[in-house]
Every structure is written in C-alpha cells, then in structure tokens.
PDB file of C-alpha atoms in Angstrom:
ATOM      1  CA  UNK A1131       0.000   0.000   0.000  1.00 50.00           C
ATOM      2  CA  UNK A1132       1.993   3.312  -1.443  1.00 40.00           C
ATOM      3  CA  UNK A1133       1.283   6.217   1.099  1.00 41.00           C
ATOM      4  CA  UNK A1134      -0.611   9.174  -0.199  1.00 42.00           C
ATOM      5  CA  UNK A1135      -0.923  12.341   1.086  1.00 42.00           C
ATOM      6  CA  UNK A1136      -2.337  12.319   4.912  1.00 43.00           C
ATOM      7  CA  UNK A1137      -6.158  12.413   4.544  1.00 49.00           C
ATOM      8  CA  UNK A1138      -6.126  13.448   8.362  1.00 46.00           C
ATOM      9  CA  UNK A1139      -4.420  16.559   7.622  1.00 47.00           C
ATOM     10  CA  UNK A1140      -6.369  17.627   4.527  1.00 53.00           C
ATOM     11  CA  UNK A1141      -9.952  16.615   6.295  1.00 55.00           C
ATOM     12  CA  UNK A1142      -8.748  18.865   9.232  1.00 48.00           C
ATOM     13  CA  UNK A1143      -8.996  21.993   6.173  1.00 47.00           C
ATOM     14  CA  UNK A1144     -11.976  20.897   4.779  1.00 52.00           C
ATOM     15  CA  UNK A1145     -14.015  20.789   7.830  1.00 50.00           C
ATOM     16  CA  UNK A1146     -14.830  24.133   7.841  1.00 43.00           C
ATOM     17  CA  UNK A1147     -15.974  24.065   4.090  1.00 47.00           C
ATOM     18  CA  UNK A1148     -18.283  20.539   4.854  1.00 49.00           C
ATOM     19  CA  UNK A1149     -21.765  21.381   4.418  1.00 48.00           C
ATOM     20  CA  UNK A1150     -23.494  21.403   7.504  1.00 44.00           C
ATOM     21  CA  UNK A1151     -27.068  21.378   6.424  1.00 46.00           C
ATOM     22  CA  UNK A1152     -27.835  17.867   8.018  1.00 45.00           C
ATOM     23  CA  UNK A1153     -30.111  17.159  10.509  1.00 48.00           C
ATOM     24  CA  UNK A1154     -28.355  16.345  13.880  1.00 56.00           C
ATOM     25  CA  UNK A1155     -29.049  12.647  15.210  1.00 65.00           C
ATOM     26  CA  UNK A1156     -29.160  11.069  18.527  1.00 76.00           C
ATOM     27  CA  UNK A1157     -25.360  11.926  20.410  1.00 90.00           C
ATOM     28  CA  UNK A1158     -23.180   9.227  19.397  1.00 96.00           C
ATOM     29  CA  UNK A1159     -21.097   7.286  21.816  1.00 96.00           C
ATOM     30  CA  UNK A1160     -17.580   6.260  21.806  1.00 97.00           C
ATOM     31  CA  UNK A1161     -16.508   2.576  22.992  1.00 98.00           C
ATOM     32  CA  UNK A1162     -14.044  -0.067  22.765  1.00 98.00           C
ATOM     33  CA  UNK A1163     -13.704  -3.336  22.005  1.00 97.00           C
ATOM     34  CA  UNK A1164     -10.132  -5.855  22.223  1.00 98.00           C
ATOM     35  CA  UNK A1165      -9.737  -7.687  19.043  1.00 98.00           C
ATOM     36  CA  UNK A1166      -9.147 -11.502  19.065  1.00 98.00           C
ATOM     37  CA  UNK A1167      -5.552 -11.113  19.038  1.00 97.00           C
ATOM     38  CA  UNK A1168      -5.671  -8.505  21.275  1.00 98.00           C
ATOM     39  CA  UNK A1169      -5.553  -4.850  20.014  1.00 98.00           C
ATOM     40  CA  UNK A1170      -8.180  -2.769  21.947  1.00 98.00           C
ATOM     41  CA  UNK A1171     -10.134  -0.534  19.000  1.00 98.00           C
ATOM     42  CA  UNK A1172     -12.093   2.333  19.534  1.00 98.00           C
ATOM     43  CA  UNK A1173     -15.063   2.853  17.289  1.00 98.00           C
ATOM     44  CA  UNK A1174     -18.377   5.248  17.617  1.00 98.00           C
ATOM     45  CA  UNK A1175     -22.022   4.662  17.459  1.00 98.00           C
ATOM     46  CA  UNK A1176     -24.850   6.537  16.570  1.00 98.00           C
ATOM     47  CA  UNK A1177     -27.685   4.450  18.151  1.00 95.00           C
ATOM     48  CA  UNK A1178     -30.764   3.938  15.760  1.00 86.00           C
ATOM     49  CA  UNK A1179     -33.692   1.591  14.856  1.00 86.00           C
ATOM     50  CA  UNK A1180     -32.691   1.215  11.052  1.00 94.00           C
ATOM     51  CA  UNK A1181     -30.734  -1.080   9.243  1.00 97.00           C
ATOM     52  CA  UNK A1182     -26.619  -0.699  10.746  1.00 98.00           C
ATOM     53  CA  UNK A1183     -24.346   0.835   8.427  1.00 98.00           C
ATOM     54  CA  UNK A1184     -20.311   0.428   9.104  1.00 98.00           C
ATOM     55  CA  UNK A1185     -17.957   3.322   7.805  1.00 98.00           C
ATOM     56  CA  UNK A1186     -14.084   2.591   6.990  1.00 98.00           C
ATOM     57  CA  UNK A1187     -11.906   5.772   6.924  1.00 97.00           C
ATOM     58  CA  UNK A1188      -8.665   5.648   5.090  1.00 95.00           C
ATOM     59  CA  UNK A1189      -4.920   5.648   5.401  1.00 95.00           C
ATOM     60  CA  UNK A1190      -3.673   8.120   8.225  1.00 92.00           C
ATOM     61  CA  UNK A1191      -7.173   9.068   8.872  1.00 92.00           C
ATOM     62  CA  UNK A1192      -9.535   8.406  11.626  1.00 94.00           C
ATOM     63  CA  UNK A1193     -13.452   7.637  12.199  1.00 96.00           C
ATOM     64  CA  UNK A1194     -14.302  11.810  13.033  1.00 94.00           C
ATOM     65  CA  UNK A1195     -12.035  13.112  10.007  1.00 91.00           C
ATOM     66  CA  UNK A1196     -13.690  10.595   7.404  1.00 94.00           C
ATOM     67  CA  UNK A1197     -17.195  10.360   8.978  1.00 97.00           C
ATOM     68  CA  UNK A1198     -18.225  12.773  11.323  1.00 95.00           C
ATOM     69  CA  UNK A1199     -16.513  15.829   9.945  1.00 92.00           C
ATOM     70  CA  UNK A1200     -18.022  16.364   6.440  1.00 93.00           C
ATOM     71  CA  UNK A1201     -21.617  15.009   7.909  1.00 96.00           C
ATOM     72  CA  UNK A1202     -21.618  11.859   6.512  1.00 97.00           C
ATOM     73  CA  UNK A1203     -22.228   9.952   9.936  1.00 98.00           C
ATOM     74  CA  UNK A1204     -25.210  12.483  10.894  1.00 96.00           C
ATOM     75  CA  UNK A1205     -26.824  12.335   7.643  1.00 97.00           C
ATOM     76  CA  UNK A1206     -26.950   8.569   7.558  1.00 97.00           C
ATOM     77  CA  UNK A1207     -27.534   8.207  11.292  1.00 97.00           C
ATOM     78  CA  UNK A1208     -31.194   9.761  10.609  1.00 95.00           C
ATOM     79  CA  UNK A1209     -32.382   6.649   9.813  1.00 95.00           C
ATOM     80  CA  UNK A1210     -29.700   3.821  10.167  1.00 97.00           C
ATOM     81  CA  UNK A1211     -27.460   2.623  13.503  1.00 97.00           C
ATOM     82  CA  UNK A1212     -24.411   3.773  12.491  1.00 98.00           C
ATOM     83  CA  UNK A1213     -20.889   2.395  13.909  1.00 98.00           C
ATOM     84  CA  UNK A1214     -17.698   4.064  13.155  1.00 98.00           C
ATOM     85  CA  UNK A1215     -14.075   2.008  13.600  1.00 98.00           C
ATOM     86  CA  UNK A1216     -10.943   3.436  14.123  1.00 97.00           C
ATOM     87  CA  UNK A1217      -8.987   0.872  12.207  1.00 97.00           C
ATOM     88  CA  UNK A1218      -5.726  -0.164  14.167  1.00 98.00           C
ATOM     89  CA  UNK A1219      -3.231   1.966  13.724  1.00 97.00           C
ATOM     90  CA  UNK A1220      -5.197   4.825  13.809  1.00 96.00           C
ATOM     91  CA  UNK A1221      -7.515   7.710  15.933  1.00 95.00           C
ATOM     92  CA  UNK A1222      -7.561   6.191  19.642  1.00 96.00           C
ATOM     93  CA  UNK A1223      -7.111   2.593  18.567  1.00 97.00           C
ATOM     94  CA  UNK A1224      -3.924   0.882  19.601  1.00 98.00           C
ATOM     95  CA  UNK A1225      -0.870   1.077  17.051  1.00 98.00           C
ATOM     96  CA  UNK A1226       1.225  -1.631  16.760  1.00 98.00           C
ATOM     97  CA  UNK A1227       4.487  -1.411  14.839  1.00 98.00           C
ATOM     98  CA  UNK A1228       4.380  -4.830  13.681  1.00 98.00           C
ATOM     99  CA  UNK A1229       3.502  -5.641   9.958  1.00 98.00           C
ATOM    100  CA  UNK A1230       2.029  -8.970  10.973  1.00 97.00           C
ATOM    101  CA  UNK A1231      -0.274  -7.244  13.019  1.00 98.00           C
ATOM    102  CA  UNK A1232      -2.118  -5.397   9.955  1.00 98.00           C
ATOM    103  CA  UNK A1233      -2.959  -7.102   6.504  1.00 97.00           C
ATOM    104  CA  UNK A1234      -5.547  -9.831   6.886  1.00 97.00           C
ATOM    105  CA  UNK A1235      -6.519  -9.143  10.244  1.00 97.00           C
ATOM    106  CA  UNK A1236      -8.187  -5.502   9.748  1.00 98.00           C
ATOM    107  CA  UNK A1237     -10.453  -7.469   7.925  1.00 97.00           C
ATOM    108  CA  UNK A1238     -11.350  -9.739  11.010  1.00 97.00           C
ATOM    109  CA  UNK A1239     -11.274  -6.488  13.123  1.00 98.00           C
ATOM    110  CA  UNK A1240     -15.080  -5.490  10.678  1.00 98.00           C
ATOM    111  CA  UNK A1241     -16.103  -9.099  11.422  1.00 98.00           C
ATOM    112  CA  UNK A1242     -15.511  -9.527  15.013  1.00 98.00           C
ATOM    113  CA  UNK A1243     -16.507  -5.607  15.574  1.00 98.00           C
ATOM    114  CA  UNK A1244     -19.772  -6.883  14.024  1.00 98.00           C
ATOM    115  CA  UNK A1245     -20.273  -9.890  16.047  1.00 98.00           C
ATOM    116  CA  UNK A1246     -19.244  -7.953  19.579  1.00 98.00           C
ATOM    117  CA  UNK A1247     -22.150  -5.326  18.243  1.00 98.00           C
ATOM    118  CA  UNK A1248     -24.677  -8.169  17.330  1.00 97.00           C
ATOM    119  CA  UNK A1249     -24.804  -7.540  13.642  1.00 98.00           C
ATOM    120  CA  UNK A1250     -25.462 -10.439  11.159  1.00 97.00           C
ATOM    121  CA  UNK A1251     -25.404  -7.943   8.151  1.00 98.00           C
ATOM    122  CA  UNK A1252     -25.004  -4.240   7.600  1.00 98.00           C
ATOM    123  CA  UNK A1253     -24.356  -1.702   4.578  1.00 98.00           C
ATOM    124  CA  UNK A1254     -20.259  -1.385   4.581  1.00 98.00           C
ATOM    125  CA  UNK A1255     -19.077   1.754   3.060  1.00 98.00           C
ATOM    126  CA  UNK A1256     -14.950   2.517   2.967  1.00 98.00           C
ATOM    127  CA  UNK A1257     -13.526   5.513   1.880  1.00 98.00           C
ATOM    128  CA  UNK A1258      -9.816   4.870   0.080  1.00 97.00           C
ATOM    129  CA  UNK A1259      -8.017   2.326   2.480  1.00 97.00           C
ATOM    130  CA  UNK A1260     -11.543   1.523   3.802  1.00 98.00           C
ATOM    131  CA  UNK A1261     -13.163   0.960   0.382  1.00 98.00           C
ATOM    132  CA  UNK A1262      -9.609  -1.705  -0.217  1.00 97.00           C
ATOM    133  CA  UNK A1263     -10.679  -3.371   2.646  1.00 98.00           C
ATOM    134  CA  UNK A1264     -14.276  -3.061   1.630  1.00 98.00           C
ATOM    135  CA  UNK A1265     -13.458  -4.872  -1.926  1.00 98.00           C
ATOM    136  CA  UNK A1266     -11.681  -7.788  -0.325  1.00 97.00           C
ATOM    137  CA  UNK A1267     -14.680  -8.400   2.262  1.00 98.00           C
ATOM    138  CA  UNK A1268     -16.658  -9.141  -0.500  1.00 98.00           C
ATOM    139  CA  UNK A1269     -15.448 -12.629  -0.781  1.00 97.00           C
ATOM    140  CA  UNK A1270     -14.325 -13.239   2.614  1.00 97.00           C
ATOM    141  CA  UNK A1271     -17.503 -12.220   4.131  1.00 98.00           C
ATOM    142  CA  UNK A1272     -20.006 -11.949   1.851  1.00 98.00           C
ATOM    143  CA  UNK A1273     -22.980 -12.751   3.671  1.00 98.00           C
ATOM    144  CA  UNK A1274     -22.456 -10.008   6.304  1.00 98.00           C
ATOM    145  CA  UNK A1275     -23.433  -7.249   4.224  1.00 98.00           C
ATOM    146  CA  UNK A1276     -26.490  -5.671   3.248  1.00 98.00           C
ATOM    147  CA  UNK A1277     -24.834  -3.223   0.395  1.00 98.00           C
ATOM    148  CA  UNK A1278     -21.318  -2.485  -0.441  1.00 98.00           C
ATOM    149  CA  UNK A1279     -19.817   0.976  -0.891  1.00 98.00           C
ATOM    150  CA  UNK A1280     -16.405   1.474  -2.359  1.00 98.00           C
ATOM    151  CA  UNK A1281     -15.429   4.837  -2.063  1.00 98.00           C
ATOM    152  CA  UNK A1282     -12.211   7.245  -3.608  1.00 98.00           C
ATOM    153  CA  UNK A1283     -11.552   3.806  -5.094  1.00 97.00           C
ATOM    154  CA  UNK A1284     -12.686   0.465  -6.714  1.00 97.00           C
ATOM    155  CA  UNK A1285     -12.159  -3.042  -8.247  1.00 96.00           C
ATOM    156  CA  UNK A1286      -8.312  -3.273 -10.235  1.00 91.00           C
ATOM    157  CA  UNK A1287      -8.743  -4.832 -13.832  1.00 93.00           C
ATOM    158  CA  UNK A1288      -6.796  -7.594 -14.534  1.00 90.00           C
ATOM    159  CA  UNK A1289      -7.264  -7.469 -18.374  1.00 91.00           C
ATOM    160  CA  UNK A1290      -4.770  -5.245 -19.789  1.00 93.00           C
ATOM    161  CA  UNK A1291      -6.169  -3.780 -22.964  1.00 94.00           C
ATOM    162  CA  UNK A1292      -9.321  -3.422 -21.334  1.00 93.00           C
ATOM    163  CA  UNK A1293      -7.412  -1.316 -18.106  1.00 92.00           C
ATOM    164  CA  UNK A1294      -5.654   1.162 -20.592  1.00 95.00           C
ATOM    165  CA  UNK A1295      -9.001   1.741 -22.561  1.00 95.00           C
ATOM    166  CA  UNK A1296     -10.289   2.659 -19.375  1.00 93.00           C
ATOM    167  CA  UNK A1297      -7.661   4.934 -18.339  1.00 95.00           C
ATOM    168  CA  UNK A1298      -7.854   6.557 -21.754  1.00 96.00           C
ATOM    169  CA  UNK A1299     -11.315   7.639 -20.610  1.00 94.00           C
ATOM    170  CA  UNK A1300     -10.388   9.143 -17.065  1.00 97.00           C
ATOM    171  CA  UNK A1301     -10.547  12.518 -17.414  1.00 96.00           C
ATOM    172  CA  UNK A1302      -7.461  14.974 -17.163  1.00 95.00           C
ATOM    173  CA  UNK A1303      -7.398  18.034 -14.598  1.00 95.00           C
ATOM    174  CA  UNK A1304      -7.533  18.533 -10.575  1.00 94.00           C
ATOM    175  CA  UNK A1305      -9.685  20.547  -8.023  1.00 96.00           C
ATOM    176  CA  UNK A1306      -8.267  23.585  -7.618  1.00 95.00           C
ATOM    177  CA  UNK A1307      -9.541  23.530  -3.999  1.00 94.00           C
ATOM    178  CA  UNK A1308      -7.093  20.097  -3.486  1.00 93.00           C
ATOM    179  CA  UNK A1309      -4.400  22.276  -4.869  1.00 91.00           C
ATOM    180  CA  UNK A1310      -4.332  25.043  -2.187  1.00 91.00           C
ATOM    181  CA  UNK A1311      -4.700  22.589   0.367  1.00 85.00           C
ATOM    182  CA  UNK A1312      -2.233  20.635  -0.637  1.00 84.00           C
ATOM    183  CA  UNK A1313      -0.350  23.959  -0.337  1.00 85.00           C
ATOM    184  CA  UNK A1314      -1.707  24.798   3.375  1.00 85.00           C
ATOM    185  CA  UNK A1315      -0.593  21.227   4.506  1.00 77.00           C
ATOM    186  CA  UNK A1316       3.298  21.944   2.644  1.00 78.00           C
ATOM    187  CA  UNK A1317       3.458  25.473   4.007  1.00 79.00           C
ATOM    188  CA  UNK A1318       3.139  23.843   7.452  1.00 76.00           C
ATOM    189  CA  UNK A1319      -0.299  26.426   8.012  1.00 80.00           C
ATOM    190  CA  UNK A1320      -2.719  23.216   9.323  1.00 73.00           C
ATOM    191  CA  UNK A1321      -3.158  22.159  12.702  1.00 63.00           C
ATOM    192  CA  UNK A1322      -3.684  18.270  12.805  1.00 64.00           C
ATOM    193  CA  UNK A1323      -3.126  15.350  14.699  1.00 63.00           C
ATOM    194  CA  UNK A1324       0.378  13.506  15.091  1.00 72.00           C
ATOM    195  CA  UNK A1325       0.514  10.532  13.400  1.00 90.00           C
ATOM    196  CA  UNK A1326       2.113   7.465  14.574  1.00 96.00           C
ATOM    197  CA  UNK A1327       4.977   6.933  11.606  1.00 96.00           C
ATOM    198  CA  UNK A1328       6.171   3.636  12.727  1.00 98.00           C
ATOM    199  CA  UNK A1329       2.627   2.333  12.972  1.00 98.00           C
ATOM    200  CA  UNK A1330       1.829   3.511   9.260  1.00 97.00           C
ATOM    201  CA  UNK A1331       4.778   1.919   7.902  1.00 97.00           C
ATOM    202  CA  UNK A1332       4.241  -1.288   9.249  1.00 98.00           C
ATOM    203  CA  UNK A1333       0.679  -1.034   8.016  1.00 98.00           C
ATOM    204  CA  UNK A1334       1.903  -0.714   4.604  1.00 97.00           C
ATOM    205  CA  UNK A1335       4.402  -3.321   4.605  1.00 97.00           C
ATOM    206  CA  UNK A1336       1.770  -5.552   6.685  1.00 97.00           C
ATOM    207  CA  UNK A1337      -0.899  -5.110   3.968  1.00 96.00           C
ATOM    208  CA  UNK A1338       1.880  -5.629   1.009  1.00 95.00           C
ATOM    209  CA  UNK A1339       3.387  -8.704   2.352  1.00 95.00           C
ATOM    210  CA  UNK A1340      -0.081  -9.982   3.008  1.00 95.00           C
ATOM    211  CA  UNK A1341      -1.731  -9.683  -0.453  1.00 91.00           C
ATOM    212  CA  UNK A1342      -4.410  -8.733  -0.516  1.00 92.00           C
ATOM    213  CA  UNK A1343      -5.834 -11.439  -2.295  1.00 92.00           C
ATOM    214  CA  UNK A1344      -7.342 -10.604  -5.830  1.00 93.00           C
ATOM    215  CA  UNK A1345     -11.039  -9.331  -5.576  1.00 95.00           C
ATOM    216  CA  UNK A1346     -13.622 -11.868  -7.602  1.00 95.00           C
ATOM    217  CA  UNK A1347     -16.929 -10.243  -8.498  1.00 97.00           C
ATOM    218  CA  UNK A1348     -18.505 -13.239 -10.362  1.00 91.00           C
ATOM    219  CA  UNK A1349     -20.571 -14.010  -6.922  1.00 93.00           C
ATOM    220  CA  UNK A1350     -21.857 -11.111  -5.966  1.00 97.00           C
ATOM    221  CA  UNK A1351     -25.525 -10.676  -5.822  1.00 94.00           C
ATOM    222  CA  UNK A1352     -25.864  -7.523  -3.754  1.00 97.00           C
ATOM    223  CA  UNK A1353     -26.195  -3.953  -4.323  1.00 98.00           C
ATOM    224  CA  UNK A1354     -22.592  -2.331  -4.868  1.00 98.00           C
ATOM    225  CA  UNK A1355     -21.623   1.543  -4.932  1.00 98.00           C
ATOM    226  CA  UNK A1356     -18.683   3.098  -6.278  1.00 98.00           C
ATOM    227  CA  UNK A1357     -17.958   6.812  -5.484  1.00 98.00           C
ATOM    228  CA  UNK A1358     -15.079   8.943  -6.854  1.00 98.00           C
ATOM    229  CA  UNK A1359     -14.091  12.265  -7.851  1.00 98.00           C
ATOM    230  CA  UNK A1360     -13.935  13.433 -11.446  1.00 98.00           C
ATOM    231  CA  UNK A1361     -10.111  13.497 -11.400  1.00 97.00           C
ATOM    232  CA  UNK A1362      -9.654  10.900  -9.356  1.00 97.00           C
ATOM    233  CA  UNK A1363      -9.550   8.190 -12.112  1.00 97.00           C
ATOM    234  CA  UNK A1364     -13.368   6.830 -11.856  1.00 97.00           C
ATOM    235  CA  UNK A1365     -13.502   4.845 -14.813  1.00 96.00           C
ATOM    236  CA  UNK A1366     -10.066   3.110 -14.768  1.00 96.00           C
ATOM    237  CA  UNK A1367     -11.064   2.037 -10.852  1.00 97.00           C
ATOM    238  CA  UNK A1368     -14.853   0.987 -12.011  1.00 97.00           C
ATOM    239  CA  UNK A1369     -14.495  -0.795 -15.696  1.00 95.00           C
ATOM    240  CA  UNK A1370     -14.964  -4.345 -13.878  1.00 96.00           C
ATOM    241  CA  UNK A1371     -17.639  -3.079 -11.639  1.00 97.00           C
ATOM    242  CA  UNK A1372     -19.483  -2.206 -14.742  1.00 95.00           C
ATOM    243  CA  UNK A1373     -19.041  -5.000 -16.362  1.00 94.00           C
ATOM    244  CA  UNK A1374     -18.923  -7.798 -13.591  1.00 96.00           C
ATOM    245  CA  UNK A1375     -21.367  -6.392 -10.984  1.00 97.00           C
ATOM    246  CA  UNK A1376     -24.996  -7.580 -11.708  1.00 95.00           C
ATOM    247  CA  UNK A1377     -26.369  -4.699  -9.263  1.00 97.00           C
ATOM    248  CA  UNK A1378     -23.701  -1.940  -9.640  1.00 98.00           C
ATOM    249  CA  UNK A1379     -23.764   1.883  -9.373  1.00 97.00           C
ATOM    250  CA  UNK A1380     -21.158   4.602  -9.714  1.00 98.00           C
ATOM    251  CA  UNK A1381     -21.332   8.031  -8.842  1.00 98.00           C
ATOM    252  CA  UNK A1382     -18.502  10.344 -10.186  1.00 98.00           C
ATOM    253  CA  UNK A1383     -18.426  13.723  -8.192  1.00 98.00           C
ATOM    254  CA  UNK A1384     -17.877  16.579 -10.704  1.00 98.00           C
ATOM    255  CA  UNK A1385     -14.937  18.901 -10.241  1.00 97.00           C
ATOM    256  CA  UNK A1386     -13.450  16.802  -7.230  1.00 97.00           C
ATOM    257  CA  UNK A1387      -9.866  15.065  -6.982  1.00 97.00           C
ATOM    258  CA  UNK A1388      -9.429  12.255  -4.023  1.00 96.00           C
ATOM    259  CA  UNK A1389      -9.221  14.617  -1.375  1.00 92.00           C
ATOM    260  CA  UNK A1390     -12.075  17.004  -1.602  1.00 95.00           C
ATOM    261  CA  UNK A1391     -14.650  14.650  -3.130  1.00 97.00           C
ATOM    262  CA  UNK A1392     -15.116  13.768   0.983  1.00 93.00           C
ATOM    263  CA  UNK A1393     -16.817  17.239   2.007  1.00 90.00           C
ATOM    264  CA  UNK A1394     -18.644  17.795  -1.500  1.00 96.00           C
ATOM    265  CA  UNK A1395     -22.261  17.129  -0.009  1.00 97.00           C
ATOM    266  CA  UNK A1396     -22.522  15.242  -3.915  1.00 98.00           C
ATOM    267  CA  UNK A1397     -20.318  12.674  -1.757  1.00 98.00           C
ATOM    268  CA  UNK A1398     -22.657  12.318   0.908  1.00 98.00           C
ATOM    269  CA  UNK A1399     -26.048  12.663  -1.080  1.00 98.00           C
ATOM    270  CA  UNK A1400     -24.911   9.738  -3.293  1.00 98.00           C
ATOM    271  CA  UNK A1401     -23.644   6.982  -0.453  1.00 98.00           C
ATOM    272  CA  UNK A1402     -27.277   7.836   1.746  1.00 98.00           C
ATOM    273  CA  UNK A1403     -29.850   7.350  -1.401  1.00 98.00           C
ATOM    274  CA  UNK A1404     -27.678   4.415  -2.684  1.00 98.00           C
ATOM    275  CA  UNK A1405     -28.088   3.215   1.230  1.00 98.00           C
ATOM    276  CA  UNK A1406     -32.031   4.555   1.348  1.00 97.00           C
ATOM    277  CA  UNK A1407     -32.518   2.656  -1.955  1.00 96.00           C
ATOM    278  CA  UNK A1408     -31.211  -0.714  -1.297  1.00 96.00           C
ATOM    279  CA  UNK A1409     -32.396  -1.018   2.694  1.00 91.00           C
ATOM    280  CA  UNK A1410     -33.836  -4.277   3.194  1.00 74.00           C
ATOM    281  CA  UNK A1411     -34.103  -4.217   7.087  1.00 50.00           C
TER     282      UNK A1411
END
C-alpha cells in the first residue's frame, strides 16, 4: 500500500468548508472493544432503529475526520445505527508497529466488531483504504453485508487492454480547492493530529506482504456503490464493476480530486440514497 498524502491533515482543512445542512441525530457514543488477538479498537455509534451501516476511513485518517466531519455519519444516522471504527493503527485505537499485526486481520477487526455489536449484516461503506478493505470483504464475508460501498476507489482490472481503454477515458485536470490545500498542509499552516509513523509503515508493509488477495466479483448478488471524484480516475477504478457487478452503481463527483470529493455534499447525497434505496431491514 503506497502512502498518499495524509487524509487526516487535509480533512482537518476541509471541515470548515463541509456542508453542515444535516439534521443532527441522537449523540453518538464512543466505545471499545479488544480484538481476538488482542488490540483494543475504539469505534463510535450513533444508536438507531434502522438497518446498521459500518464506515471505513482511510490511510492516516480516523473515524471523526472521514465520517463525522463532512456530515456523513449524521446524515446517515437519521435513519440507520451507524458504527464508526478506528482501524488499528489509527484515531484512539492501539498502534502496533508490527507488519504482521495489519494485513488480513483488519479485515477480522469489521467481522468480530460486528459480532461484539450483534450484527449479522449491515451496509459497509470505505472511503480509500476503507473501500480496499471493503473490496476484499466481499469474498471473505459476503454474507455479512447488506450493500457495499467502495469509495475514492474500486475493483483493479486484470485485463490489460481493457485497463488502458479505461484509463484513456479518465478525465485529465484537478480541483483547484485540493491544490491550495495541498499547499496549506506543505506550508506547514494546518493544525492536525500527530501521526504514529512507525505504525503507518508497518501497516503498509503488513498489507503488502499480506496480499491482498485478488477481488472476484462473479458471486456477488448484492447492491454495490462506487464513489469517486472526477479526477480521481473513476472509470479506470470501475471498468470491472461495470461490467462484472450484476447490481452496480457509480457516482462520479464533478470537479473533485481524491481529497475534496469527501466534504462535496454530492459525496454524501450519493452513499445515503444508494443506502435509502437498497435497505432491506
């Protein structure tokens, strides 16, 4: 896993510039649970009678940057039980520095973060990192989901003539808004978090030595979304979606690059009616 740019640091910019027009939910509540092998995690819940949804953040982020900062949580928590994970390695879960402690098992951490919450099957949306981990549940736990939401990424194509026909249709330019924050965060001018550098690494070599394994979409029957930005390559990351994906949606947020397509509320519109469409709880 190649490390981008912090998300942490750019969603700690864009807060202020979220649309704030949702309706404010029940308070959440923050709580922990030890993994099987033994990492405590801290995740956050927005208690609610609907149908649970679980939200991945990405790499470097947390839960509140990914979730709770552009609105995303609130506006889904109007109608849905909501749980938010701090993936290990990250927020105020613990951060191990060993790679063998990452890969396969922050898959197991959704699984057994389900079963500690009593959920048999939920909508799982991941932005970046999240939506990675999202795409390789879909065969190693296919029957705990409800939908599937792949977010700021999507399914690689193993064909090559068909991947750089793809690419060839990604359109070329960037947000001017990503620009000048990417120009805040070099300048030094954003307060943000410290991350936890040795953790990070050994989450990237972790996840690289592990696999992940290749994704296989022949099997599955349920509702999938994919969400990216304009210029954040959303055809090259959705050609086998389209094509393999019997129930299959992608939204591509106009003017956005991977960064600010979190807090455009075209991001959070298109992940709660894809959720609102497809409820079946």
């Amino acid at each position: 896993m190649s490390r981008p740019t912090p998300l942490i640091l750019a969603l700690a910019a864009l807060t202020a510039c979220a649309d704030s027009s949702a309706a404010t939910p029940a308070e959440p509540v923050d709580a922990r649970f030890v993994a099987s092998d033994g990492i405590d995690l801290h995740y956050v819940e927005y208690p609610g009678d609907g149908s649970p949804v679980v939200l991945l953040h990405g790499y470097t982020s947390t839960a509140d940057a990914t979730w709770q900062a552009p609105g995303i949580a609130q506006a889904l928590a109007e109608n849905h039980r909501v749980i938010l994970l701090d993936q290990r390695g990250h927020g105020d879960s613990d951060k191990p520095h060993d790679p063998a402690a990452y890969g396969g098992r922050m898959l197991t951490d959704i699984v057994e973060l389900m079963d500690h919450l009593d959920i048999d099957r939920a909508h799982i949306a991941g932005y970046s990192m999240g939506g990675n981990i999202t795409a390789v549940l879909l065969n190693a736990a296919p029957e705990r989901f409800i939908t599937a939401s792949l977010c700021g990424t999507g399914v690689a194509e193993a064909d090559e003539a068909l991947r750089t026909a793809a690419e060839a249709l990604d359109p070329v330019g960037v947000d001017p808004e990503e620009i000048e924050l990417l120009k805040m965060i070099e300048e030094g001018k954003i307060d943000a978090p410290v991350l936890d550098d040795a953790a990070m690494e050994a989450l990237a070599v972790g996840w690289g030595q592990w696999g992940p394994p290749p994704v296989d979409l022949t099997d599955i029957e349920f509702p999938v979304l994919a969400v990216n930005g304009e210029f954040d390559r959303p055809y090259s990351k959705t050609v086998r979606m389209v094509r393999e994906l019997p129930q299959f949606v992608s939204s591509v947020i106009p003017g956005r690059g991977h960064i600010t397509t979190l807090i455009d509320p075209g991001f959070r519109d298109a992940l709660v009616d894809f959720i609102e469409a497809h409820d079946d709880e």
